[in-house]
Short mmCIF file of C-alpha atoms in Angstrom, two decimals:
data_model
loop_
_atom_site.label_atom_id
_atom_site.label_comp_id
_atom_site.label_asym_id
_atom_site.label_seq_id
_atom_site.Cartn_x
_atom_site.Cartn_y
_atom_site.Cartn_z
CA UNK C 1 21.86 -0.33 -29.56
CA UNK C 2 21.72 2.31 -26.62
CA UNK C 3 24.03 4.95 -26.08
CA UNK C 4 26.22 4.62 -23.38
CA UNK C 5 26.65 8.01 -21.60
CA UNK C 6 29.73 9.35 -19.49
CA UNK C 7 30.25 11.37 -16.27
CA UNK C 8 30.71 15.32 -16.19
CA UNK C 9 34.52 15.95 -14.47
CA UNK C 10 36.62 18.85 -14.64
CA UNK C 11 34.87 20.35 -18.03
CA UNK C 12 35.46 16.89 -19.79
CA UNK C 13 32.97 13.57 -20.51
CA UNK C 14 34.66 10.66 -19.06
CA UNK C 15 34.45 7.22 -18.05
CA UNK C 16 34.23 5.45 -14.65
CA UNK C 17 37.14 4.01 -13.42
CA UNK C 18 35.53 0.88 -13.21
CA UNK C 19 34.72 0.38 -16.25
CA UNK C 20 30.97 -0.59 -15.38
CA UNK C 21 28.08 0.23 -16.32
CA UNK C 22 24.35 0.02 -15.43
CA UNK C 23 21.12 -0.07 -17.46
CA UNK C 24 18.00 2.73 -17.55
CA UNK C 25 14.78 1.60 -18.37
CA UNK C 26 11.49 3.04 -19.72
CA UNK C 27 9.25 1.89 -15.89
CA UNK C 28 6.25 2.18 -18.57
CA UNK C 29 7.92 -0.27 -20.77
CA UNK C 30 10.52 -2.88 -19.61
CA UNK C 31 11.77 -3.30 -22.75
CA UNK C 32 12.46 0.21 -23.63
CA UNK C 33 16.35 0.56 -22.91
CA UNK C 34 17.30 4.22 -22.41
CA UNK C 35 20.92 3.98 -22.32
CA UNK C 36 23.63 2.54 -20.09
CA UNK C 37 25.45 4.93 -17.05
CA UNK C 38 28.99 5.08 -15.57
CA UNK C 39 28.70 2.55 -12.35
CA UNK C 40 30.71 5.03 -10.43
CA UNK C 41 32.77 4.21 -7.85
CA UNK C 42 34.85 6.23 -4.53
CA UNK C 43 37.68 7.27 -7.15
CA UNK C 44 35.56 8.85 -9.80
CA UNK C 45 33.96 10.72 -6.77
CA UNK C 46 36.98 11.77 -5.45
CA UNK C 47 38.25 12.55 -8.85
CA UNK C 48 35.28 14.59 -9.09
CA UNK C 49 36.04 16.62 -5.32
CA UNK C 50 39.26 17.57 -6.60
CA UNK C 51 38.44 19.39 -9.48
CA UNK C 52 35.43 21.24 -7.63
CA UNK C 53 38.36 22.30 -5.19
CA UNK C 54 40.74 23.15 -7.98
CA UNK C 55 38.00 25.32 -9.70
CA UNK C 56 36.91 26.89 -6.30
CA UNK C 57 38.64 30.37 -5.55
CA UNK C 58 38.01 31.68 -9.19
CA UNK C 59 34.65 30.86 -8.92
CA UNK C 60 33.87 32.02 -6.17
CA UNK C 61 36.00 35.73 -6.71
CA UNK C 62 33.53 35.65 -10.29
CA UNK C 63 31.50 38.47 -10.38
CA UNK C 64 27.86 37.53 -9.32
CA UNK C 65 26.02 39.23 -12.12
CA UNK C 66 28.91 37.00 -14.45
CA UNK C 67 28.06 33.86 -12.89
CA UNK C 68 24.06 34.82 -13.10
CA UNK C 69 24.58 35.07 -17.14
CA UNK C 70 25.68 31.37 -17.18
CA UNK C 71 22.41 30.56 -15.16
CA UNK C 72 21.04 32.67 -17.50
CA UNK C 73 22.18 31.04 -20.73
CA UNK C 74 21.29 28.07 -18.73
CA UNK C 75 17.92 28.87 -18.28
CA UNK C 76 17.25 29.62 -22.28
CA UNK C 77 19.22 26.30 -23.32
CA UNK C 78 17.06 24.24 -21.04
CA UNK C 79 13.34 26.27 -22.71
CA UNK C 80 14.95 25.06 -26.32
CA UNK C 81 15.05 21.75 -25.26
CA UNK C 82 11.92 21.70 -23.18
CA UNK C 83 10.24 19.65 -25.28
CA UNK C 84 13.06 16.87 -25.26
CA UNK C 85 14.13 17.53 -21.90
CA UNK C 86 9.91 16.45 -21.18
CA UNK C 87 9.95 13.39 -23.23
CA UNK C 88 13.29 12.22 -21.48
CA UNK C 89 11.66 12.52 -18.07
CA UNK C 90 8.56 10.22 -19.01
CA UNK C 91 10.19 8.23 -20.48
CA UNK C 92 12.88 7.59 -17.06
CA UNK C 93 10.91 8.41 -14.46
CA UNK C 94 7.45 7.27 -15.84
CA UNK C 95 5.38 10.62 -14.95
CA UNK C 96 2.53 11.83 -16.99
CA UNK C 97 3.26 14.14 -19.75
CA UNK C 98 1.65 16.89 -18.46
CA UNK C 99 3.44 16.80 -15.00
CA UNK C 100 6.98 16.35 -16.41
CA UNK C 101 6.51 19.37 -18.63
CA UNK C 102 5.66 21.29 -15.54
CA UNK C 103 8.73 20.26 -13.61
CA UNK C 104 11.03 20.75 -16.73
CA UNK C 105 9.01 24.51 -16.33
CA UNK C 106 9.83 24.46 -12.70
CA UNK C 107 13.61 23.59 -13.65
CA UNK C 108 14.04 26.87 -16.03
CA UNK C 109 12.55 28.91 -14.08
CA UNK C 110 14.58 27.94 -10.99
CA UNK C 111 17.55 29.20 -12.99
CA UNK C 112 15.95 32.19 -14.58
CA UNK C 113 15.18 32.99 -10.70
CA UNK C 114 18.47 32.49 -9.13
CA UNK C 115 20.40 34.34 -12.11
CA UNK C 116 18.41 37.23 -10.73
CA UNK C 117 19.29 36.56 -7.34
CA UNK C 118 23.33 36.82 -8.35
CA UNK C 119 22.82 40.62 -7.84
CA UNK C 120 21.27 40.73 -4.52
CA UNK C 121 24.22 38.38 -2.96
CA UNK C 122 26.90 40.31 -1.15
CA UNK C 123 25.96 42.08 2.41
CA UNK C 124 24.23 44.04 4.43
CA UNK C 125 25.30 47.46 6.49
CA UNK C 126 24.30 48.15 10.00
CA UNK C 127 24.52 51.51 12.24
CA UNK C 128 27.36 50.87 14.73
CA UNK C 129 26.79 51.57 18.33
CA UNK C 130 30.28 53.69 18.03
CA UNK C 131 31.36 56.46 16.77
CA UNK C 132 33.30 56.66 13.35
CA UNK C 133 32.68 52.93 12.60
CA UNK C 134 31.03 51.35 9.71
CA UNK C 135 29.62 47.93 10.48
CA UNK C 136 28.60 45.79 7.58
CA UNK C 137 28.08 42.04 6.81
CA UNK C 138 30.06 39.74 3.65
CA UNK C 139 28.34 37.05 2.17
CA UNK C 140 30.78 34.42 0.66
CA UNK C 141 30.54 31.03 -0.33
CA UNK C 142 30.84 28.05 1.26
CA UNK C 143 33.08 26.43 -0.95
CA UNK C 144 32.52 22.90 -2.26
CA UNK C 145 28.95 21.48 -2.51
CA UNK C 146 28.27 18.01 -2.17
CA UNK C 147 24.55 17.40 -4.20
CA UNK C 148 22.57 13.92 -3.73
CA UNK C 149 19.03 13.65 -5.28
CA UNK C 150 16.38 11.36 -5.53
CA UNK C 151 14.55 10.01 -8.81
CA UNK C 152 11.10 11.62 -8.33
CA UNK C 153 11.69 14.52 -9.69
CA UNK C 154 15.06 14.00 -11.58
CA UNK C 155 15.30 17.57 -12.70
CA UNK C 156 13.60 20.13 -10.60
CA UNK C 157 15.52 19.11 -7.37
CA UNK C 158 18.68 18.73 -8.65
CA UNK C 159 17.91 22.83 -10.43
CA UNK C 160 17.18 24.08 -7.53
CA UNK C 161 20.20 22.24 -5.44
CA UNK C 162 22.64 23.56 -8.25
CA UNK C 163 21.28 26.80 -9.24
CA UNK C 164 21.58 28.91 -5.60
CA UNK C 165 25.12 26.86 -5.13
CA UNK C 166 26.28 28.17 -8.38
CA UNK C 167 25.00 31.25 -7.92
CA UNK C 168 26.48 31.99 -4.29
CA UNK C 169 29.43 31.14 -5.66
CA UNK C 170 30.11 27.28 -4.87
CA UNK C 171 31.58 24.91 -6.92
CA UNK C 172 30.18 21.77 -6.58
CA UNK C 173 29.74 17.76 -7.18
CA UNK C 174 26.20 15.97 -7.75
CA UNK C 175 25.11 12.24 -7.74
CA UNK C 176 21.53 11.93 -9.29
CA UNK C 177 19.91 8.68 -8.68
CA UNK C 178 20.57 5.65 -10.70
CA UNK C 179 16.93 5.09 -11.50
CA UNK C 180 17.04 8.32 -13.32
CA UNK C 181 20.07 9.92 -14.34
CA UNK C 182 19.44 11.05 -17.90
CA UNK C 183 17.16 14.00 -17.17
CA UNK C 184 19.98 16.04 -15.03
CA UNK C 185 22.56 14.81 -17.55
CA UNK C 186 20.87 17.06 -20.25
CA UNK C 187 20.86 19.55 -17.44
CA UNK C 188 24.60 19.59 -17.30
CA UNK C 189 24.37 19.35 -20.87
CA UNK C 190 22.87 23.01 -20.89
CA UNK C 191 24.90 24.47 -18.11
CA UNK C 192 28.28 23.30 -20.40
CA UNK C 193 27.01 24.79 -23.11
CA UNK C 194 26.09 27.82 -21.19
CA UNK C 195 30.06 28.45 -20.60
CA UNK C 196 30.67 26.87 -17.15
CA UNK C 197 33.78 26.76 -16.15
CA UNK C 198 35.72 23.28 -15.84
CA UNK C 199 35.27 22.16 -12.73
CA UNK C 200 32.31 24.34 -10.92
CA UNK C 201 30.08 21.34 -11.52
CA UNK C 202 31.08 17.38 -11.35
CA UNK C 203 28.18 15.34 -12.52
CA UNK C 204 28.95 11.54 -11.24
CA UNK C 205 26.32 8.43 -11.48
CA UNK C 206 26.71 5.71 -9.79
CA UNK C 207 25.89 3.69 -5.85
CA UNK C 208 25.25 5.85 -3.32
CA UNK C 209 27.04 3.51 -1.35
CA UNK C 210 30.49 4.54 -3.05
CA UNK C 211 29.74 7.78 -4.77
CA UNK C 212 27.41 9.60 -2.61
CA UNK C 213 29.34 8.20 0.67
CA UNK C 214 32.58 10.26 -0.70
CA UNK C 215 30.48 13.01 -1.28
CA UNK C 216 29.06 12.88 2.04
CA UNK C 217 32.96 12.49 3.61
CA UNK C 218 35.35 14.10 1.23
CA UNK C 219 37.73 16.69 2.66
CA UNK C 220 37.83 18.96 0.07
CA UNK C 221 33.69 18.73 0.12
CA UNK C 222 32.00 21.80 2.78
CA UNK C 223 28.71 21.56 2.78
CA UNK C 224 26.30 18.12 1.53
CA UNK C 225 22.56 19.02 0.26
CA UNK C 226 20.73 15.36 -0.07
CA UNK C 227 16.93 15.05 -0.51
CA UNK C 228 15.20 11.23 -0.22
CA UNK C 229 14.56 8.86 2.15
CA UNK C 230 15.02 9.00 5.77
CA UNK C 231 16.71 6.42 6.54
CA UNK C 232 19.49 7.32 3.85
CA UNK C 233 19.50 10.72 4.71
CA UNK C 234 20.47 10.09 8.20
CA UNK C 235 22.99 8.26 6.97
CA UNK C 236 24.19 10.89 5.15
CA UNK C 237 24.07 13.33 8.51
CA UNK C 238 25.85 10.96 10.22
CA UNK C 239 28.66 10.53 8.05
CA UNK C 240 28.82 14.20 6.81
CA UNK C 241 29.08 15.36 10.52
CA UNK C 242 31.84 13.83 11.76
CA UNK C 243 34.12 16.42 9.86
CA UNK C 244 31.39 19.16 10.69
CA UNK C 245 30.46 19.79 7.07
CA UNK C 246 27.26 21.97 6.99
CA UNK C 247 24.25 19.24 6.34
CA UNK C 248 20.63 19.92 5.01
CA UNK C 249 18.55 16.99 4.54
CA UNK C 250 14.79 16.84 3.04
CA UNK C 251 13.51 13.45 3.53
CA UNK C 252 9.82 11.41 3.78
CA UNK C 253 6.43 12.64 4.51
CA UNK C 254 3.07 10.96 5.87
CA UNK C 255 1.16 14.12 4.51
CA UNK C 256 -2.38 14.47 5.73
CA UNK C 257 -5.18 16.31 4.35
CA UNK C 258 -7.87 17.26 6.80
CA UNK C 259 -11.47 17.56 5.90
CA UNK C 260 -13.48 19.89 7.99
CA UNK C 261 -16.93 19.95 8.92
CA UNK C 262 -17.45 23.24 6.99
CA UNK C 263 -15.58 21.77 4.38
CA UNK C 264 -17.05 21.88 0.25
CA UNK C 265 -17.27 18.25 -0.57
CA UNK C 266 -16.44 18.58 -3.95
CA UNK C 267 -13.28 20.83 -3.03
CA UNK C 268 -12.09 18.37 -0.71
CA UNK C 269 -12.19 15.16 -2.53
CA UNK C 270 -10.35 17.11 -5.78
CA UNK C 271 -7.72 18.42 -3.72
CA UNK C 272 -7.55 14.91 -1.89
CA UNK C 273 -7.17 13.10 -5.01
CA UNK C 274 -4.87 15.32 -7.03
CA UNK C 275 -2.46 15.30 -3.83
CA UNK C 276 -2.91 11.43 -3.81
CA UNK C 277 -2.81 10.10 -6.93
CA UNK C 278 -0.63 12.93 -8.93
CA UNK C 279 2.74 11.88 -9.81
CA UNK C 280 1.69 8.05 -9.28
CA UNK C 281 1.88 9.36 -5.29
CA UNK C 282 5.56 9.31 -5.70
CA UNK C 283 6.45 12.65 -3.81
CA UNK C 284 7.45 13.49 -0.42
CA UNK C 285 4.74 15.86 0.10
CA UNK C 286 2.09 13.33 -1.67
CA UNK C 287 -1.26 12.73 0.83
CA UNK C 288 -1.27 9.70 2.05
CA UNK C 289 -3.95 10.22 4.68
CA UNK C 290 -7.38 11.84 4.66
CA UNK C 291 -8.41 12.68 7.99
CA UNK C 292 -12.53 13.63 7.48
CA UNK C 293 -15.13 14.70 9.96
CA UNK C 294 -16.90 11.68 10.92
CA UNK C 295 -20.41 13.38 9.55
CA UNK C 296 -18.64 13.97 5.93
CA UNK C 297 -16.75 10.90 6.15
CA UNK C 298 -19.22 8.24 4.04
CA UNK C 299 -20.06 10.23 1.44
CA UNK C 300 -16.48 11.47 1.22
CA UNK C 301 -15.42 8.07 0.54
CA UNK C 302 -18.02 7.38 -2.06
CA UNK C 303 -17.29 10.64 -4.10
CA UNK C 304 -13.12 9.57 -3.64
CA UNK C 305 -14.09 6.10 -4.41
CA UNK C 306 -15.64 7.74 -7.75
CA UNK C 307 -12.94 10.38 -8.25
CA UNK C 308 -10.10 7.65 -8.39
CA UNK C 309 -12.29 5.26 -11.35
CA UNK C 310 -12.00 8.61 -13.10
CA UNK C 311 -8.11 8.22 -13.39
CA UNK C 312 -6.99 6.64 -16.61
CA UNK C 313 -3.46 4.92 -16.44
CA UNK C 314 -1.03 4.02 -19.07
CA UNK C 315 2.31 5.17 -20.38
CA UNK C 316 2.79 9.18 -19.96
CA UNK C 317 4.43 9.54 -23.37
CA UNK C 318 0.48 8.28 -25.02
CA UNK C 319 -1.36 10.88 -22.57
CA UNK C 320 -2.93 8.98 -19.82
CA UNK C 321 -3.45 11.06 -16.52
CA UNK C 322 -1.39 8.58 -14.67
CA UNK C 323 1.98 6.53 -15.19
CA UNK C 324 3.85 3.65 -13.57
CA UNK C 325 5.90 3.32 -10.50
CA UNK C 326 9.55 4.06 -11.27
CA UNK C 327 11.05 0.16 -10.73
CA UNK C 328 9.31 -3.00 -10.12
CA UNK C 329 10.86 -2.81 -6.16
CA UNK C 330 8.73 0.68 -5.95
CA UNK C 331 5.72 -1.13 -7.52
CA UNK C 332 6.12 -4.07 -4.77
CA UNK C 333 6.70 -2.13 -1.79
CA UNK C 334 3.36 -0.23 -3.08
CA UNK C 335 1.72 -4.08 -3.26
CA UNK C 336 3.22 -5.08 0.13
CA UNK C 337 1.65 -2.31 2.03
CA UNK C 338 -1.84 -2.78 0.01
CA UNK C 339 -1.83 -6.07 1.59
CA UNK C 340 -0.96 -5.22 5.02
CA UNK C 341 -3.63 -2.64 4.92
CA UNK C 342 -6.00 -5.40 3.91
CA UNK C 343 -4.44 -8.03 7.02
CA UNK C 344 -4.70 -4.42 9.57
CA UNK C 345 -8.63 -4.54 8.86
CA UNK C 346 -8.61 -1.52 6.82
CA UNK C 347 -11.36 -1.88 4.24
CA UNK C 348 -9.83 -1.57 0.55
CA UNK C 349 -13.04 0.49 -1.19
CA UNK C 350 -10.93 0.89 -4.92
CA UNK C 351 -7.84 -0.65 -6.30
CA UNK C 352 -5.40 -2.50 -4.57
CA UNK C 353 -4.23 -4.14 -8.11
CA UNK C 354 -2.11 -4.20 -10.90
CA UNK C 355 -4.11 -2.99 -14.03
CA UNK C 356 -4.60 -5.51 -16.80
CA UNK C 357 -4.41 -5.31 -20.40
CA UNK C 358 -1.76 -4.10 -23.10
CA UNK C 359 -0.97 -1.41 -22.39
CA UNK C 360 0.50 -2.83 -18.28
CA UNK C 361 2.19 -5.44 -19.63
CA UNK C 362 5.65 -4.76 -19.61
CA UNK C 363 5.49 -1.81 -16.87
CA UNK C 364 5.42 -1.22 -13.40
CA UNK C 365 1.61 -0.30 -13.32
CA UNK C 366 -0.70 -0.51 -9.96
CA UNK C 367 -4.25 1.05 -9.75
CA UNK C 368 -5.29 4.20 -7.36
CA UNK C 369 -5.95 2.64 -4.26
CA UNK C 370 -8.33 3.91 -1.36
CA UNK C 371 -8.19 2.32 2.48
CA UNK C 372 -11.75 3.20 4.60
CA UNK C 373 -11.77 2.04 7.94
CA UNK C 374 -8.20 3.21 8.89
CA UNK C 375 -7.00 3.61 12.13
CA UNK C 376 -4.11 5.91 12.94
CA UNK C 377 -1.92 3.77 14.75
CA UNK C 378 -2.36 0.80 11.39
CA UNK C 379 1.21 1.05 9.18
CA UNK C 380 -0.60 2.21 6.52
CA UNK C 381 -1.59 5.69 8.35
CA UNK C 382 2.30 5.60 9.80
CA UNK C 383 4.30 4.62 7.37
CA UNK C 384 5.49 6.50 4.23
CA UNK C 385 4.20 4.04 1.03
CA UNK C 386 5.50 6.06 -1.93
CA UNK C 387 2.64 5.08 -4.34
CA UNK C 388 -1.34 6.15 -4.77
CA UNK C 389 -2.45 4.99 -1.59
CA UNK C 390 -4.37 6.68 0.27
CA UNK C 391 -5.75 6.10 3.67
CA UNK C 392 -9.24 7.75 4.90
CA UNK C 393 -9.46 8.11 8.88
CA UNK C 394 -12.56 9.53 10.18
CA UNK C 395 -12.14 12.23 13.42
CA UNK C 396 -14.54 13.29 15.51
CA UNK C 397 -14.05 17.21 15.68
CA UNK C 398 -10.99 19.88 14.75
CA UNK C 399 -9.07 18.83 18.11
CA UNK C 400 -9.43 14.92 17.14
CA UNK C 401 -8.24 15.71 13.33
CA UNK C 402 -5.15 17.97 14.56
CA UNK C 403 -4.24 14.97 17.13
CA UNK C 404 -4.31 12.62 14.41
CA UNK C 405 -2.61 14.76 11.93
CA UNK C 406 0.31 15.47 14.32
CA UNK C 407 0.68 11.58 15.43
CA UNK C 408 3.04 10.51 12.78
CA UNK C 409 6.88 10.76 12.94
CA UNK C 410 6.55 13.11 10.00
CA UNK C 411 6.14 16.63 8.94
CA UNK C 412 6.64 17.74 5.66
CA UNK C 413 3.25 19.26 4.42
CA UNK C 414 -0.03 19.17 5.50
CA UNK C 415 -3.35 20.63 3.98
CA UNK C 416 -7.02 21.62 5.41
CA UNK C 417 -10.25 21.63 3.84
CA UNK C 418 -12.67 24.31 5.86
CA UNK C 419 -14.59 27.49 5.10
CA UNK C 420 -14.02 27.82 9.24
CA UNK C 421 -11.40 31.17 9.19
CA UNK C 422 -10.78 29.82 13.27
CA UNK C 423 -10.00 26.25 12.63
CA UNK C 424 -7.77 27.22 9.66
CA UNK C 425 -6.05 29.92 11.72
CA UNK C 426 -5.62 27.29 14.59
CA UNK C 427 -4.05 24.52 11.52
CA UNK C 428 -1.45 27.04 10.62
CA UNK C 429 -0.17 27.65 14.63
CA UNK C 430 -0.42 23.84 15.88
CA UNK C 431 0.16 21.68 12.80
CA UNK C 432 3.20 20.11 12.76
CA UNK C 433 4.95 20.37 9.12
CA UNK C 434 6.73 22.73 7.38
CA UNK C 435 4.72 23.23 4.62
CA UNK C 436 1.07 24.40 5.22
CA UNK C 437 -2.12 24.50 3.11
CA UNK C 438 -5.51 25.97 3.31
CA UNK C 439 -7.49 24.81 1.07
CA UNK C 440 -4.97 23.15 -1.41
CA UNK C 441 -3.16 20.06 -2.11
CA UNK C 442 -0.23 19.06 -0.23
CA UNK C 443 1.44 18.88 -3.15
CA UNK C 444 3.05 21.65 -5.26
CA UNK C 445 5.32 24.58 -4.01
CA UNK C 446 5.94 28.01 -5.58
CA UNK C 447 10.14 28.46 -5.52
CA UNK C 448 10.55 31.82 -4.65
CA UNK C 449 9.39 31.11 -0.84
CA UNK C 450 11.28 28.29 1.67
CA UNK C 451 10.39 24.71 1.64
CA UNK C 452 11.56 22.30 4.22
CA UNK C 453 9.76 19.90 6.85
CA UNK C 454 9.92 19.20 10.68
CA UNK C 455 10.65 16.17 13.05
CA UNK C 456 11.92 13.28 10.81
CA UNK C 457 11.23 14.70 7.39
CA UNK C 458 14.19 17.42 7.96
CA UNK C 459 17.38 17.95 9.56
CA UNK C 460 15.90 21.45 10.30
CA UNK C 461 18.76 22.91 9.33
CA UNK C 462 18.04 24.89 6.33
CA UNK C 463 15.45 25.24 4.06
CA UNK C 464 15.66 25.14 0.10
CA UNK C 465 13.94 27.72 -2.25
CA UNK C 466 14.19 31.56 -2.68
CA UNK C 467 16.23 33.43 -0.36
CA UNK C 468 16.19 30.27 2.11
CA UNK C 469 18.00 28.37 -0.67
CA UNK C 470 20.93 30.48 -0.80
CA UNK C 471 21.57 30.65 3.05
CA UNK C 472 22.63 27.54 3.07
CA UNK C 473 25.25 27.81 0.15
CA UNK C 474 26.97 31.16 1.92
CA UNK C 475 28.47 32.12 5.18
CA UNK C 476 28.73 35.68 6.40
CA UNK C 477 31.89 37.78 8.03
CA UNK C 478 31.25 40.88 9.65
CA UNK C 479 33.49 43.77 9.30
CA UNK C 480 33.87 46.35 11.92
CA UNK C 481 35.98 49.45 10.22
CA UNK C 482 37.27 51.95 12.50
CA UNK C 483 37.86 55.46 10.06
#
């Protein structure tokens, strides 16, 4: 029988007040029951917030390097369990094994990075315009942070919220996505084993309507960091803003790769395919549109179809290139968009169905899908699909491509494939996106530089990762000392 897993509140693993649980199953094999998790309610979330509030002062007064030593030990614990964590991630989220291993390594690196950054947090000295005056800033933690994370990067995104929050001296309440709560539970285990004091981090599973809403509105929570859909993110913002909490949102994307007339076609096809079909297209930075110069268009489509046919689909634990969608509902949503693309008049070049065969019978698999003859106003060119579906759109020249690229509500990640220096520089200046790439896929992020979007992709308040990741979790006092 599958195990039942508890919440982590005030340093103890405890059951929910509801006495109820929910199932977590393998999306590549729905018969594989991973375990039961707490179906928590607002009372559980409030208990976690109270524990974080009670631990707030002592943790804030803990010297930064001492906090850093706990984060370093956490990184070592994660590294010791890397194979286990990789398998856990594949089993509950569906990524290919190599993708999952890379995500786990990213979590390890994030904790190592912020462990070292604890030595730099404090403030700066400035020259005063007055004699006999010292002028300085003092950096302090915000207080209690509410962290709400998605299922598509179930250990990396929790790591890049938890690590800077704790490094800066905040306590935290953390709600993982119910579709993939197990690998982040093991992350919490690693923090606990590293000696994290009781109450500093609290992990509560359950529905966003109960747990997430409580974290967003509870009087003890001072800041809320959310990653997920734009619709839910905007709702979180509205709730948290009622009592003027600090809010950080990272949300959806409709990310383009522009293929210039000067592009190397081999590079362009590989960049587009990796960005669109990697992690089964289940990334907010996934390539969803390829905007291709009309003189290269037909050959690009032909080569892209050939490249899509090379992708081997199947369970990640068995070494295949592309795994399933995370749930049946996500698969159904992708299939609805594929049908919509047909109805809108786009040409289905390849994919569009569910693969057949014994290894697919019990999972939520879909074929890599390419549409051509896509008009920029079609829904498949405007709305986030969150599956391995790429809309290929022709452009007459660079200005036309740029206008198409910017002609959506989102602005998260964007790429151009070009050998023209003028085009690359104009693209950096004129594209409406928070992440801009030249001759690279739209997915993939360095951990020590800021990450965030524009327009409906972000609250445009604070960035995540790097030094910017600490900015959200800290507040400054300015001190004048007349001696």
